[in-house]
Amino acid sequence: MVDGQEAQRVRELLGREPRGGYEIVVRDSGGEPVVLKNSPLLDDGTPMPTRYWLISPFEIRRVGQLEAAGGVNAAEAAIDPALIAEAHARYAAERDADLPPDHVGPRPFGGVAGTRVGVKCLHAHWAWHLAGGDDPVGRWIENELAVAQSSPQLAEENMPGGGVINVADNAMEIVVPSGGSAVLPWGPHNLSARWLLDSDPPRPEDLTNALGTIDDHLDDFEREHPSFSVLRSITLRGPAIVALAQLEVGSETPPTTVSLDRAAAEEVFRMVATESRVHRAHNPGLPSVAVDTIVATCVIVLAVMRRLELSTILLATDTPDAAVARSW
């Protein structure tokens, strides 16, 4: 049974409200949640193929480093495909046994992380292994992490550097050093229109929904590009980012790069999110064209910092508007 305090901590670690039932099945030595066991169906009846979900930032990061160094392909090459297939079958059988006996309609599919063949996500295998699952991939991860721990310089060499997020009006493009990229269908304009303009100032629940919207898309990107989860820095570019930099320094001519730490990001978000539009318009440095979108810009920045647990983020102001204001 998850009490109120634990449920709040799970929400903080996920960055959103869980969409289905779960148990905390693994905790660290300090009692922090490490692995959740999910119900096979979400609250709205949607199938949930991933039975065990890794939630510890520490474990996510070190497994992310392994993935970023080519761990998925290395695990597939090292382990007999038949053993992996048997593990998928065990995982699926355990999950499906928890379906209601009278269930009709869509059912969860696949094995670990919803796949039937090979290895898709080391995080999902590691979560199952930590929860006591009989998983050869989990055992392989344990061995690889032990090797990395005994050679910290190797882990550091394999950790990606900085990524870039180009923020346009209605989309944001993420580019990671490994070469991966994707366009997320949200920018300050459409995020504001969807969640933040019905009330002045925005309602707390609308702010939560806006943050959750961005975090859900970041989560999807992270699963496709695991190196994203271990980036050490992010630089954001675009007209909306320039406006945020102007607000932060209180000037229309900010430096070419503004470093925004987590406390400052949280504070500027709190300030603009609780002000009326009229009061936001009087903030020094904030251009008039950004008065209606600055809250959404702060939502995007804060969602990225929370997802990656970044202590600072870089706001670039020297990028020509045309480079990032295009429509995707």
PDB file of C-alpha atoms in Angstrom, residues 52-198:
ATOM      1  CA  TYR A  52       8.449  -3.094 -13.980  1.00  0.00           C
ATOM      2  CA  TRP A  53       9.372   0.582 -14.270  1.00  0.00           C
ATOM      3  CA  LEU A  54      12.701   2.081 -13.181  1.00  0.00           C
ATOM      4  CA  ILE A  55      12.111   5.337 -11.291  1.00  0.00           C
ATOM      5  CA  SER A  56      15.355   6.017  -9.390  1.00  0.00           C
ATOM      6  CA  PRO A  57      17.262   8.922 -11.018  1.00  0.00           C
ATOM      7  CA  PHE A  58      20.568   7.323  -9.985  1.00  0.00           C
ATOM      8  CA  GLU A  59      19.747   3.977 -11.607  1.00  0.00           C
ATOM      9  CA  ILE A  60      18.241   5.641 -14.684  1.00  0.00           C
ATOM     10  CA  ARG A  61      21.400   7.653 -15.234  1.00  0.00           C
ATOM     11  CA  ARG A  62      23.911   4.837 -14.869  1.00  0.00           C
ATOM     12  CA  VAL A  63      21.903   2.482 -17.087  1.00  0.00           C
ATOM     13  CA  GLY A  64      21.484   5.385 -19.507  1.00  0.00           C
ATOM     14  CA  GLN A  65      25.257   5.691 -19.695  1.00  0.00           C
ATOM     15  CA  LEU A  66      25.458   2.006 -20.583  1.00  0.00           C
ATOM     16  CA  GLU A  67      22.806   2.421 -23.295  1.00  0.00           C
ATOM     17  CA  ALA A  68      24.526   5.520 -24.663  1.00  0.00           C
ATOM     18  CA  ALA A  69      27.733   3.501 -25.044  1.00  0.00           C
ATOM     19  CA  GLY A  70      25.945   0.957 -27.279  1.00  0.00           C
ATOM     20  CA  GLY A  71      24.669  -1.307 -24.516  1.00  0.00           C
ATOM     21  CA  VAL A  72      21.532  -2.497 -26.311  1.00  0.00           C
ATOM     22  CA  ASN A  73      23.478  -3.914 -29.264  1.00  0.00           C
ATOM     23  CA  ALA A  74      26.199  -5.251 -26.969  1.00  0.00           C
ATOM     24  CA  ALA A  75      23.670  -7.128 -24.834  1.00  0.00           C
ATOM     25  CA  GLU A  76      22.019  -8.680 -27.899  1.00  0.00           C
ATOM     26  CA  ALA A  77      25.418  -9.774 -29.207  1.00  0.00           C
ATOM     27  CA  ALA A  78      26.478 -11.274 -25.867  1.00  0.00           C
ATOM     28  CA  ILE A  79      23.331 -13.233 -24.939  1.00  0.00           C
ATOM     29  CA  ASP A  80      21.791 -16.253 -26.670  1.00  0.00           C
ATOM     30  CA  PRO A  81      18.625 -15.018 -28.466  1.00  0.00           C
ATOM     31  CA  ALA A  82      16.743 -18.065 -27.201  1.00  0.00           C
ATOM     32  CA  LEU A  83      17.459 -17.072 -23.589  1.00  0.00           C
ATOM     33  CA  ILE A  84      16.217 -13.551 -24.265  1.00  0.00           C
ATOM     34  CA  ALA A  85      13.040 -14.913 -25.877  1.00  0.00           C
ATOM     35  CA  GLU A  86      12.412 -17.151 -22.863  1.00  0.00           C
ATOM     36  CA  ALA A  87      12.814 -14.130 -20.562  1.00  0.00           C
ATOM     37  CA  HIS A  88      10.264 -12.169 -22.610  1.00  0.00           C
ATOM     38  CA  ALA A  89       7.825 -15.064 -22.265  1.00  0.00           C
ATOM     39  CA  ARG A  90       8.280 -15.232 -18.475  1.00  0.00           C
ATOM     40  CA  TYR A  91       7.791 -11.480 -18.152  1.00  0.00           C
ATOM     41  CA  ALA A  92       4.639 -11.501 -20.277  1.00  0.00           C
ATOM     42  CA  ALA A  93       3.176 -14.500 -18.415  1.00  0.00           C
ATOM     43  CA  GLU A  94       3.624 -12.816 -15.030  1.00  0.00           C
ATOM     44  CA  ARG A  95       2.108  -9.544 -16.240  1.00  0.00           C
ATOM     45  CA  ASP A  96      -0.825 -11.129 -18.061  1.00  0.00           C
ATOM     46  CA  ALA A  97      -1.669 -13.304 -15.054  1.00  0.00           C
ATOM     47  CA  ASP A  98      -2.590 -10.100 -13.231  1.00  0.00           C
ATOM     48  CA  LEU A  99      -5.305  -9.172 -15.747  1.00  0.00           C
ATOM     49  CA  PRO A 100      -8.866  -9.322 -14.383  1.00  0.00           C
ATOM     50  CA  PRO A 101     -10.375 -12.759 -15.124  1.00  0.00           C
ATOM     51  CA  ASP A 102     -13.320 -11.173 -16.923  1.00  0.00           C
ATOM     52  CA  HIS A 103     -11.228  -8.745 -18.984  1.00  0.00           C
ATOM     53  CA  VAL A 104     -12.260  -8.248 -22.599  1.00  0.00           C
ATOM     54  CA  GLY A 105     -10.711  -5.865 -25.079  1.00  0.00           C
ATOM     55  CA  PRO A 106      -7.102  -4.846 -25.729  1.00  0.00           C
ATOM     56  CA  ARG A 107      -4.421  -6.669 -23.767  1.00  0.00           C
ATOM     57  CA  PRO A 108      -0.759  -5.860 -23.097  1.00  0.00           C
ATOM     58  CA  PHE A 109       1.620  -7.129 -25.750  1.00  0.00           C
ATOM     59  CA  GLY A 110       5.165  -8.404 -25.930  1.00  0.00           C
ATOM     60  CA  GLY A 111       7.626  -9.050 -23.151  1.00  0.00           C
ATOM     61  CA  VAL A 112      10.096  -6.684 -21.484  1.00  0.00           C
ATOM     62  CA  ALA A 113       9.355  -3.101 -22.609  1.00  0.00           C
ATOM     63  CA  GLY A 114       6.666  -4.437 -24.929  1.00  0.00           C
ATOM     64  CA  THR A 115       9.018  -6.210 -27.324  1.00  0.00           C
ATOM     65  CA  ARG A 116       8.949  -9.858 -28.385  1.00  0.00           C
ATOM     66  CA  VAL A 117      12.413 -10.217 -29.899  1.00  0.00           C
ATOM     67  CA  GLY A 118      15.824  -9.017 -28.780  1.00  0.00           C
ATOM     68  CA  VAL A 119      16.536  -6.109 -26.447  1.00  0.00           C
ATOM     69  CA  LYS A 120      14.700  -2.784 -26.661  1.00  0.00           C
ATOM     70  CA  CYS A 121      15.351  -0.922 -23.396  1.00  0.00           C
ATOM     71  CA  LEU A 122      18.001  -1.713 -20.786  1.00  0.00           C
ATOM     72  CA  HIS A 123      16.126   0.337 -18.198  1.00  0.00           C
ATOM     73  CA  ALA A 124      13.145  -2.038 -18.350  1.00  0.00           C
ATOM     74  CA  HIS A 125      15.378  -5.114 -18.067  1.00  0.00           C
ATOM     75  CA  TRP A 126      17.261  -3.588 -15.137  1.00  0.00           C
ATOM     76  CA  ALA A 127      14.011  -2.771 -13.334  1.00  0.00           C
ATOM     77  CA  TRP A 128      12.838  -6.383 -13.655  1.00  0.00           C
ATOM     78  CA  HIS A 129      16.209  -7.705 -12.526  1.00  0.00           C
ATOM     79  CA  LEU A 130      16.230  -5.459  -9.447  1.00  0.00           C
ATOM     80  CA  ALA A 131      12.727  -6.702  -8.623  1.00  0.00           C
ATOM     81  CA  GLY A 132      13.990 -10.294  -8.641  1.00  0.00           C
ATOM     82  CA  GLY A 133      13.199 -11.221 -12.232  1.00  0.00           C
ATOM     83  CA  ASP A 134      14.952 -14.138 -13.932  1.00  0.00           C
ATOM     84  CA  ASP A 135      16.444 -12.066 -16.741  1.00  0.00           C
ATOM     85  CA  PRO A 136      19.747 -12.793 -18.516  1.00  0.00           C
ATOM     86  CA  VAL A 137      19.835  -9.215 -19.811  1.00  0.00           C
ATOM     87  CA  GLY A 138      19.513  -7.921 -16.252  1.00  0.00           C
ATOM     88  CA  ARG A 139      22.421 -10.111 -15.168  1.00  0.00           C
ATOM     89  CA  TRP A 140      24.483  -8.816 -18.113  1.00  0.00           C
ATOM     90  CA  ILE A 141      23.699  -5.216 -17.067  1.00  0.00           C
ATOM     91  CA  GLU A 142      24.758  -5.965 -13.492  1.00  0.00           C
ATOM     92  CA  ASN A 143      28.118  -7.225 -14.703  1.00  0.00           C
ATOM     93  CA  GLU A 144      28.651  -4.251 -17.034  1.00  0.00           C
ATOM     94  CA  LEU A 145      27.784  -1.745 -14.311  1.00  0.00           C
ATOM     95  CA  ALA A 146      30.248  -3.449 -11.975  1.00  0.00           C
ATOM     96  CA  VAL A 147      32.972  -3.058 -14.620  1.00  0.00           C
ATOM     97  CA  ALA A 148      32.092   0.624 -15.113  1.00  0.00           C
ATOM     98  CA  GLN A 149      32.128   1.233 -11.371  1.00  0.00           C
ATOM     99  CA  SER A 150      35.599  -0.251 -11.108  1.00  0.00           C
ATOM    100  CA  SER A 151      36.739   2.049 -13.930  1.00  0.00           C
ATOM    101  CA  PRO A 152      35.106   5.472 -13.376  1.00  0.00           C
ATOM    102  CA  GLN A 153      37.151   7.088 -16.143  1.00  0.00           C
ATOM    103  CA  LEU A 154      35.598   4.678 -18.647  1.00  0.00           C
ATOM    104  CA  ALA A 155      32.107   5.675 -17.583  1.00  0.00           C
ATOM    105  CA  GLU A 156      33.042   9.345 -17.872  1.00  0.00           C
ATOM    106  CA  GLU A 157      34.433   8.849 -21.382  1.00  0.00           C
ATOM    107  CA  ASN A 158      31.183   7.214 -22.469  1.00  0.00           C
ATOM    108  CA  MET A 159      28.966   9.967 -21.037  1.00  0.00           C
ATOM    109  CA  PRO A 160      27.634  12.333 -23.720  1.00  0.00           C
ATOM    110  CA  GLY A 161      28.238  16.059 -23.493  1.00  0.00           C
ATOM    111  CA  GLY A 162      25.698  18.739 -24.225  1.00  0.00           C
ATOM    112  CA  GLY A 163      22.522  18.716 -26.282  1.00  0.00           C
ATOM    113  CA  VAL A 164      20.619  21.464 -28.053  1.00  0.00           C
ATOM    114  CA  ILE A 165      16.912  22.271 -28.050  1.00  0.00           C
ATOM    115  CA  ASN A 166      15.684  24.680 -30.724  1.00  0.00           C
ATOM    116  CA  VAL A 167      12.392  26.224 -29.624  1.00  0.00           C
ATOM    117  CA  ALA A 168      10.046  27.583 -32.313  1.00  0.00           C
ATOM    118  CA  ASP A 169       6.503  28.916 -31.900  1.00  0.00           C
ATOM    119  CA  ASN A 170       4.714  25.582 -32.162  1.00  0.00           C
ATOM    120  CA  ALA A 171       7.453  22.947 -31.955  1.00  0.00           C
ATOM    121  CA  MET A 172      10.790  22.146 -30.393  1.00  0.00           C
ATOM    122  CA  GLU A 173      13.658  20.263 -31.991  1.00  0.00           C
ATOM    123  CA  ILE A 174      15.944  18.191 -29.745  1.00  0.00           C
ATOM    124  CA  VAL A 175      19.426  17.266 -30.981  1.00  0.00           C
ATOM    125  CA  VAL A 176      21.765  15.032 -28.949  1.00  0.00           C
ATOM    126  CA  PRO A 177      25.535  14.555 -29.478  1.00  0.00           C
ATOM    127  CA  SER A 178      25.068  10.946 -30.620  1.00  0.00           C
ATOM    128  CA  GLY A 179      23.317  12.291 -33.721  1.00  0.00           C
ATOM    129  CA  GLY A 180      19.753  11.577 -32.642  1.00  0.00           C
ATOM    130  CA  SER A 181      17.112  14.219 -33.126  1.00  0.00           C
ATOM    131  CA  ALA A 182      13.347  14.658 -33.126  1.00  0.00           C
ATOM    132  CA  VAL A 183      10.754  17.385 -33.367  1.00  0.00           C
ATOM    133  CA  LEU A 184       8.252  17.576 -30.505  1.00  0.00           C
ATOM    134  CA  PRO A 185       4.892  19.136 -31.473  1.00  0.00           C
ATOM    135  CA  TRP A 186       4.857  21.779 -28.741  1.00  0.00           C
ATOM    136  CA  GLY A 187       6.243  25.279 -28.525  1.00  0.00           C
ATOM    137  CA  PRO A 188       5.318  28.316 -26.406  1.00  0.00           C
ATOM    138  CA  HIS A 189       2.445  29.399 -28.674  1.00  0.00           C
ATOM    139  CA  ASN A 190       0.432  26.188 -28.981  1.00  0.00           C
ATOM    140  CA  LEU A 191       1.271  25.129 -25.413  1.00  0.00           C
ATOM    141  CA  SER A 192      -0.132  28.450 -24.187  1.00  0.00           C
ATOM    142  CA  ALA A 193      -3.232  28.118 -26.353  1.00  0.00           C
ATOM    143  CA  ARG A 194      -3.883  24.579 -25.142  1.00  0.00           C
ATOM    144  CA  TRP A 195      -3.344  25.007 -21.413  1.00  0.00           C
ATOM    145  CA  LEU A 196      -2.484  28.496 -20.197  1.00  0.00           C
ATOM    146  CA  LEU A 197      -4.810  31.145 -21.615  1.00  0.00           C
ATOM    147  CA  ASP A 198      -8.183  30.162 -20.128  1.00  0.00           C
TER     148      ASP A 198
END
